[in-house]
Coordinates of N, CA and C in Angstrom, one line a residue:
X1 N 22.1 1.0 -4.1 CA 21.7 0.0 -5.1 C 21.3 -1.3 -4.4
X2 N 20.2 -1.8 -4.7 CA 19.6 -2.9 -3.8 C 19.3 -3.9 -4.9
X3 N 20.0 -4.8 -4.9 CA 19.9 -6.4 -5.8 C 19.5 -7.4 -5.5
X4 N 18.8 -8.1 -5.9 CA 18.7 -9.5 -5.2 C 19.3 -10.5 -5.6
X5 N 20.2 -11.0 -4.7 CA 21.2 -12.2 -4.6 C 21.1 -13.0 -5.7
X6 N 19.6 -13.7 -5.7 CA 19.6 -14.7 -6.7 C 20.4 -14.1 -8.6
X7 N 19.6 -13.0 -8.5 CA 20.1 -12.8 -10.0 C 21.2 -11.9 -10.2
X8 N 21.9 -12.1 -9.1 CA 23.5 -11.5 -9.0 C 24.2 -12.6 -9.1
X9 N 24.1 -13.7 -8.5 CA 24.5 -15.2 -9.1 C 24.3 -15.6 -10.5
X10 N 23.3 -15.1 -11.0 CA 23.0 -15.5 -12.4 C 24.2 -14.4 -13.2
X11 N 23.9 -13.0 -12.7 CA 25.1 -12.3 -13.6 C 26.7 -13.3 -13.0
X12 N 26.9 -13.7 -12.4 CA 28.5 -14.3 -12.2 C 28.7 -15.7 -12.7
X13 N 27.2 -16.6 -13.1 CA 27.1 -17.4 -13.9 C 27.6 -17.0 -15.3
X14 N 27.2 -16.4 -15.9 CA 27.1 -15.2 -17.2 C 29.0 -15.1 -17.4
X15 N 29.2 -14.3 -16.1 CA 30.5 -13.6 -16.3 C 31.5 -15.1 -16.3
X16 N 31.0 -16.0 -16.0 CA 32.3 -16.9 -16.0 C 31.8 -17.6 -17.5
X17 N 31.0 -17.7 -17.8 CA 30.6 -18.3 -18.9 C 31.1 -17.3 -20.5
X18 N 31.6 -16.2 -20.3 CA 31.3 -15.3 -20.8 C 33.0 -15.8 -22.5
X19 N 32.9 -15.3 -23.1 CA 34.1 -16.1 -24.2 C 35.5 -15.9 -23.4
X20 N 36.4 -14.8 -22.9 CA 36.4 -14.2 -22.0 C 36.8 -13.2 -21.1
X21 N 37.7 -13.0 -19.7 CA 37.3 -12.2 -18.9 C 37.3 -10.7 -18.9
X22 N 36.7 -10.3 -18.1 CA 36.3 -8.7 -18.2 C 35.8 -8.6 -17.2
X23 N 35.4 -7.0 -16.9 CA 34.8 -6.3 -15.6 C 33.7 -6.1 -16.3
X24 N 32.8 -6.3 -14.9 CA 31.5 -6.2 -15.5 C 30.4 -5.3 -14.0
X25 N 29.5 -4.3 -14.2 CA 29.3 -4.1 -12.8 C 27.9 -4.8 -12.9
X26 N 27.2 -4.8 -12.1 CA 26.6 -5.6 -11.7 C 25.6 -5.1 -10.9
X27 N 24.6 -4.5 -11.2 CA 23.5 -3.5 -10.5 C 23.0 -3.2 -11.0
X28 N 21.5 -2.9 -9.8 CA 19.9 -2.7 -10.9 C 20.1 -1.3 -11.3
X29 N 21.2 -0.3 -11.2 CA 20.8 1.3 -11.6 C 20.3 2.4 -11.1
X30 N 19.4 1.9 -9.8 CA 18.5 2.5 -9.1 C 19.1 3.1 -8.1
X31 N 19.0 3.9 -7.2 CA 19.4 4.6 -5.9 C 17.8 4.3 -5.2
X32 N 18.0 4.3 -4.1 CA 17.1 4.2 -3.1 C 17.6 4.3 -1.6
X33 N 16.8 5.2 -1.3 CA 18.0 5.7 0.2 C 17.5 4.5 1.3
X34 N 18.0 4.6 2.5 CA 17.2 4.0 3.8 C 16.1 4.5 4.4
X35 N 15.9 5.5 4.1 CA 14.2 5.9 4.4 C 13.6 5.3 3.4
X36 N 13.6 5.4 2.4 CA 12.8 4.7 1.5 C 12.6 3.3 1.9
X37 N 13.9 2.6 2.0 CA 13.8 1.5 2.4 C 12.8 1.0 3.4
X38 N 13.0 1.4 4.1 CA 12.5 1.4 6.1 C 10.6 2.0 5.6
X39 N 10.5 2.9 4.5 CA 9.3 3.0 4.4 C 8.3 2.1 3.3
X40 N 9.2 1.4 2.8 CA 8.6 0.5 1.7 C 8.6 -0.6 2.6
X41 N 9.3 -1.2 3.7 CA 9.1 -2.4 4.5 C 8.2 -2.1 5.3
X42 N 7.8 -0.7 5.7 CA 6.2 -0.7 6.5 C 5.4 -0.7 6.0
X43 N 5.6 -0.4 4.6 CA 4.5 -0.6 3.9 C 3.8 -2.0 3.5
X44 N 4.9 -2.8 3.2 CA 4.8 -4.5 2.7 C 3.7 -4.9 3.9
X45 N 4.1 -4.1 5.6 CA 2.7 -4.9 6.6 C 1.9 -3.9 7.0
X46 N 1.9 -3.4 5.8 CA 0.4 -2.4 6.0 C 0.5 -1.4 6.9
X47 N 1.4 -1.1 6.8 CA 2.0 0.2 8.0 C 2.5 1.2 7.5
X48 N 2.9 2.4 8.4 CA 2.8 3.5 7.8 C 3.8 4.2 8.7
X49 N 4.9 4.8 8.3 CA 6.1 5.5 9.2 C 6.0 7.0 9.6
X50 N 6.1 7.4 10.5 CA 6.3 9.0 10.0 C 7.4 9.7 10.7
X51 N 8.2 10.3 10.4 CA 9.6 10.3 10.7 C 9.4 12.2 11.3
X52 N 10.8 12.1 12.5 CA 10.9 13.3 13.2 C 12.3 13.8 13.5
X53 N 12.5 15.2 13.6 CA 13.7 15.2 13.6 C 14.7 15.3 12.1
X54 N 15.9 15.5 12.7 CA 16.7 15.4 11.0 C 18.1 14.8 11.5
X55 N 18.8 14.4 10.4 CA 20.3 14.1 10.6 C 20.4 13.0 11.5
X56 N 21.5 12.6 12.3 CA 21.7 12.0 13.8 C 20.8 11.9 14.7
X57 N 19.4 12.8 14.8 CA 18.7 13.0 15.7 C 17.1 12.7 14.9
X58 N 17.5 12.1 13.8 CA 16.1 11.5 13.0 C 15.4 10.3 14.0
X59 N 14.4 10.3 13.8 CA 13.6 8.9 14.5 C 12.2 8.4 13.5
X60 N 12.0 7.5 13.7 CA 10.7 6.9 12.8 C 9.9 6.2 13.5
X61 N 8.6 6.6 13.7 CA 7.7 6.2 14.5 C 6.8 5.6 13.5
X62 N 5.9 4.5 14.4 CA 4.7 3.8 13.4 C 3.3 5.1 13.6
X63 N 2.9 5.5 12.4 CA 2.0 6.4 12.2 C 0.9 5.9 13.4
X64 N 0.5 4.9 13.5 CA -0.5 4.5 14.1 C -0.3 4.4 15.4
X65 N 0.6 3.8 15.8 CA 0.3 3.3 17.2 C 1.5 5.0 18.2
X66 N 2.1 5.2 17.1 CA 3.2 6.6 18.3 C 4.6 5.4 18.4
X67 N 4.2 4.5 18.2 CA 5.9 3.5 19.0 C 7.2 3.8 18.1
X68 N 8.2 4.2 18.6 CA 9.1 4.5 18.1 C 10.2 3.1 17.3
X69 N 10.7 3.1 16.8 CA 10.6 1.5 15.6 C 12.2 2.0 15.0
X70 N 12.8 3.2 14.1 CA 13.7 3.4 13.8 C 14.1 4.8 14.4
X71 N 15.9 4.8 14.8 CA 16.8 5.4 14.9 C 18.0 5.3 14.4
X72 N 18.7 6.5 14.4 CA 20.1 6.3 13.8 C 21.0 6.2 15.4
X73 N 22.0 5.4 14.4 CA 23.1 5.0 15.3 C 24.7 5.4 14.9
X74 N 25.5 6.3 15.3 CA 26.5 6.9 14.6 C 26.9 5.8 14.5
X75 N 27.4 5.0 15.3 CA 28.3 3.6 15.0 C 28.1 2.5 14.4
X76 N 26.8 3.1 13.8 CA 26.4 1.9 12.4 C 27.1 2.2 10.7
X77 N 27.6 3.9 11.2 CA 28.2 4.4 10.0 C 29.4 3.9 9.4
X78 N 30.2 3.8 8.1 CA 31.2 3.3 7.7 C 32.0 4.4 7.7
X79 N 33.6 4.0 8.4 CA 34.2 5.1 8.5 C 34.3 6.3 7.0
X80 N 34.6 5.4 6.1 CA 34.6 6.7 4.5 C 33.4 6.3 4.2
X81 N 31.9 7.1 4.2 CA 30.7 6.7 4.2 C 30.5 7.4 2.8
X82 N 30.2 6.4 1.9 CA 29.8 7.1 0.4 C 28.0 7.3 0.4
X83 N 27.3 8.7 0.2 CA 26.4 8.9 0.6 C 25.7 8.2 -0.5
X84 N 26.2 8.2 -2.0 CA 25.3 7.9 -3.3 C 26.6 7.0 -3.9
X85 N 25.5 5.6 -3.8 CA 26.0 4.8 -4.9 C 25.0 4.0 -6.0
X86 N 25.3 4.4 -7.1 CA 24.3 3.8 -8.0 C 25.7 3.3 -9.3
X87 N 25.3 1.8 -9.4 CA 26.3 1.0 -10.3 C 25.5 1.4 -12.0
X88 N 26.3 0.9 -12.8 CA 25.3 1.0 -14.4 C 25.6 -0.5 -15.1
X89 N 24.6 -0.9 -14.4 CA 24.6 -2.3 -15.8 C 24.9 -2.6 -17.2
X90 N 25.0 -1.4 -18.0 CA 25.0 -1.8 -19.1 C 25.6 -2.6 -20.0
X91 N 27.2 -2.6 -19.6 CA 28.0 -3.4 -19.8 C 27.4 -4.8 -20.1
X92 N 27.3 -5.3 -18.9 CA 26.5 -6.6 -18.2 C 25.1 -6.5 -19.4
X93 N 24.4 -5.9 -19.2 CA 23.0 -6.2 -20.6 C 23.3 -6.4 -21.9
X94 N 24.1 -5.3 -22.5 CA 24.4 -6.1 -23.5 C 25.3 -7.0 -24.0
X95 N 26.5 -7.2 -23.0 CA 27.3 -8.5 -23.6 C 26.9 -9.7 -23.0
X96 N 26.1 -10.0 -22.1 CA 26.1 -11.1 -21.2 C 24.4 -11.4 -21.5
X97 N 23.7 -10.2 -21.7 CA 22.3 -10.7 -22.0 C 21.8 -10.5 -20.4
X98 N 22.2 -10.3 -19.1 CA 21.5 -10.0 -18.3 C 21.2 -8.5 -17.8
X99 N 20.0 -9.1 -16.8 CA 19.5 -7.5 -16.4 C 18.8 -7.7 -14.9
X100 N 18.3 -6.7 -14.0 CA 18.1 -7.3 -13.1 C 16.4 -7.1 -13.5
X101 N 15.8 -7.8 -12.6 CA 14.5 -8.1 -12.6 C 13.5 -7.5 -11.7
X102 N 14.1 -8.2 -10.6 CA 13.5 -7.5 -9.2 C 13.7 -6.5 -8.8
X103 N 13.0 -5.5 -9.0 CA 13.0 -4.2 -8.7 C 13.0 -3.9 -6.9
X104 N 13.7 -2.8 -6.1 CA 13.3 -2.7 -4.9 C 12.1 -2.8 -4.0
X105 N 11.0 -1.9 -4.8 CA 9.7 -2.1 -4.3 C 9.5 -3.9 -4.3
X106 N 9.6 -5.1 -5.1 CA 9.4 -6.4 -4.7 C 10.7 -7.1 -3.6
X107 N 11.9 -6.6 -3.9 CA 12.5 -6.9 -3.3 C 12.3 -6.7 -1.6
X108 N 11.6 -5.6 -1.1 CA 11.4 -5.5 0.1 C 10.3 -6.5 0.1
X109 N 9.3 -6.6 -0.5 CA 8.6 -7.3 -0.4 C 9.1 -9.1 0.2
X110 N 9.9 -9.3 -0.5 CA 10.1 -10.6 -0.4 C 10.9 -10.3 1.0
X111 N 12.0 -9.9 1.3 CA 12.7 -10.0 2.7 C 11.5 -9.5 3.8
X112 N 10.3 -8.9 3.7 CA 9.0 -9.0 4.5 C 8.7 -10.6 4.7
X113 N 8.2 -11.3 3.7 CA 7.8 -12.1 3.4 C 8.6 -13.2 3.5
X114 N 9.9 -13.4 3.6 CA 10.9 -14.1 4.6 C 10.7 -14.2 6.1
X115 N 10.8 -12.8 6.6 CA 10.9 -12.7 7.9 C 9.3 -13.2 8.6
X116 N 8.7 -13.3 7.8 CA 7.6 -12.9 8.4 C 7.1 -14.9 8.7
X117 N 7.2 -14.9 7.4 CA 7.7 -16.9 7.3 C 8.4 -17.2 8.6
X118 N 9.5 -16.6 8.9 CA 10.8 -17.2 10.1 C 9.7 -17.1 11.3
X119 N 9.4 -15.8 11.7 CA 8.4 -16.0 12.7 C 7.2 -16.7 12.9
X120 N 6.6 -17.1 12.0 CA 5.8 -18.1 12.2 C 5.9 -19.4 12.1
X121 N 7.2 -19.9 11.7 CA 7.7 -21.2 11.9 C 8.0 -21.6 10.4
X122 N 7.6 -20.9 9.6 CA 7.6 -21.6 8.1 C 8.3 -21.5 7.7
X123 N 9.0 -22.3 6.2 CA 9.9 -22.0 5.3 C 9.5 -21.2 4.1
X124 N 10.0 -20.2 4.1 CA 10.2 -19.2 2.6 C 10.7 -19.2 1.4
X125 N 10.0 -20.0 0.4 CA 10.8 -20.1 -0.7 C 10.3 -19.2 -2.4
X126 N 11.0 -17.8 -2.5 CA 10.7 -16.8 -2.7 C 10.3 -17.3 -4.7
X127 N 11.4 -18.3 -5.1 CA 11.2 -18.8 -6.3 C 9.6 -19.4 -6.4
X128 N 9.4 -20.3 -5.4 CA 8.1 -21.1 -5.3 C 7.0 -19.9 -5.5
X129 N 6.9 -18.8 -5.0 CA 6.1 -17.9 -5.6 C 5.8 -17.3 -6.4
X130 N 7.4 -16.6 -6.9 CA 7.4 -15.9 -7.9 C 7.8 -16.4 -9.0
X131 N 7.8 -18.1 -9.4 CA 7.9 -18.9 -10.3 C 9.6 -18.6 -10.4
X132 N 9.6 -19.4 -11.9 CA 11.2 -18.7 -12.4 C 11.4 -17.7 -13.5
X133 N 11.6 -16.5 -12.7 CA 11.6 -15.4 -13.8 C 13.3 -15.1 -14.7
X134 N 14.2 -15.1 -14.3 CA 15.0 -15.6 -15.2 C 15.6 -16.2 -15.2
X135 N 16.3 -16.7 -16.6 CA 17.1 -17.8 -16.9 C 18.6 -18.0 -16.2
X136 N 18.5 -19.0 -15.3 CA 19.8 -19.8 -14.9 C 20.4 -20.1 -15.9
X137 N 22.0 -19.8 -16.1 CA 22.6 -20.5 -16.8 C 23.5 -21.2 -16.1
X138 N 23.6 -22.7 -16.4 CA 24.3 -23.7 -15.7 C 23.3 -24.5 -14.7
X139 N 22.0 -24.3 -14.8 CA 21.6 -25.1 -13.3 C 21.3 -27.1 -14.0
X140 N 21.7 -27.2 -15.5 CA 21.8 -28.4 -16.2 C 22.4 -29.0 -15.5
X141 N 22.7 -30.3 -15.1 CA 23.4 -31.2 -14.6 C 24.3 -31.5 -15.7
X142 N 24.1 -31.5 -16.5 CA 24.8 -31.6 -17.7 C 25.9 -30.7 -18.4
X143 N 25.4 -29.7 -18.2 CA 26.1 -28.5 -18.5 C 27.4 -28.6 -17.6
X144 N 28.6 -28.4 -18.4 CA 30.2 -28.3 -17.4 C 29.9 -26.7 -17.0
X145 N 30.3 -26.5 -16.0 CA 30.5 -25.2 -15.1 C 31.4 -23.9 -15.9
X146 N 32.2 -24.5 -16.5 CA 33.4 -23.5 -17.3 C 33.3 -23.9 -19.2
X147 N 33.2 -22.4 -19.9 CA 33.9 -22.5 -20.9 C 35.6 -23.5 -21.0
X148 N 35.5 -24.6 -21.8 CA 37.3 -25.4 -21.5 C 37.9 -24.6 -22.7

């Protein structure tokens, strides 16, 4: 499940605001493995993966040039490694009114679009682009932080 920060703050804005407390989970729904991942960020620079091998002995080369770019590393693994995790929002949409927005395919986008800023010296500010797509609750100066 891949979220973006920003509107995961917004769901724990919500949850503290909420009449109140409860468990709430907090995820876009989706599954998306690390190949996918690793293939939707060569895609954001116009690049193209093509993977060899299987298991522990997988590799991922850039289609174009042959250079070898990703591998697995057993010691990157978590000892109790859960292969599939996908959370259910629902809870969270209908009592709190949130949902996520940023879907994975933009979300790689933007951490491209970060990094790619860092290396060229710039600052990345992912709202400045993609305007404000949802509503903050609490960013009022006015507004007190807590239900009293």
């Amino acid at each position: 499940d891949w979220g973006y920060a920003p509107e995961y703050v917004d769901a724990m804005w919500r949850m503290m605001d909420h009449t109140h407390p409860e468990d709430f989970v907090i995820a876009t729904g989706e599954m998306h493995t690390v190949r996918s991942f690793v293939e939707k960020a060569f895609s954001a620079i116009g690049r193209s993966i093509v993977w060899d091998g299987s298991g522990q002995n997988e590799v991922g080369y850039d289609a174009a040039t042959g250079q070898k770019y990703v591998m697995v590393d057993p010691a990157m693994y978590r000892p109790a490694e859960v292969h599939a995790l996908c959370g259910d929002p629902t809870k969270a949409v209908q009592e709190l009114g949130w949902k996520p927005v940023v879907r994975c395919d933009r979300l790689v986008e933007i951490m491209i679009e970060h990094d790619m800023a860092a290396l060229s010296g710039e600052r990345y500010d992912p709202l400045a682009t993609m305007g404000r797509f949802f509503p903050f609750k609490g960013l009022d100066e006015h507004q007190p932080l807590c239900n009293s």
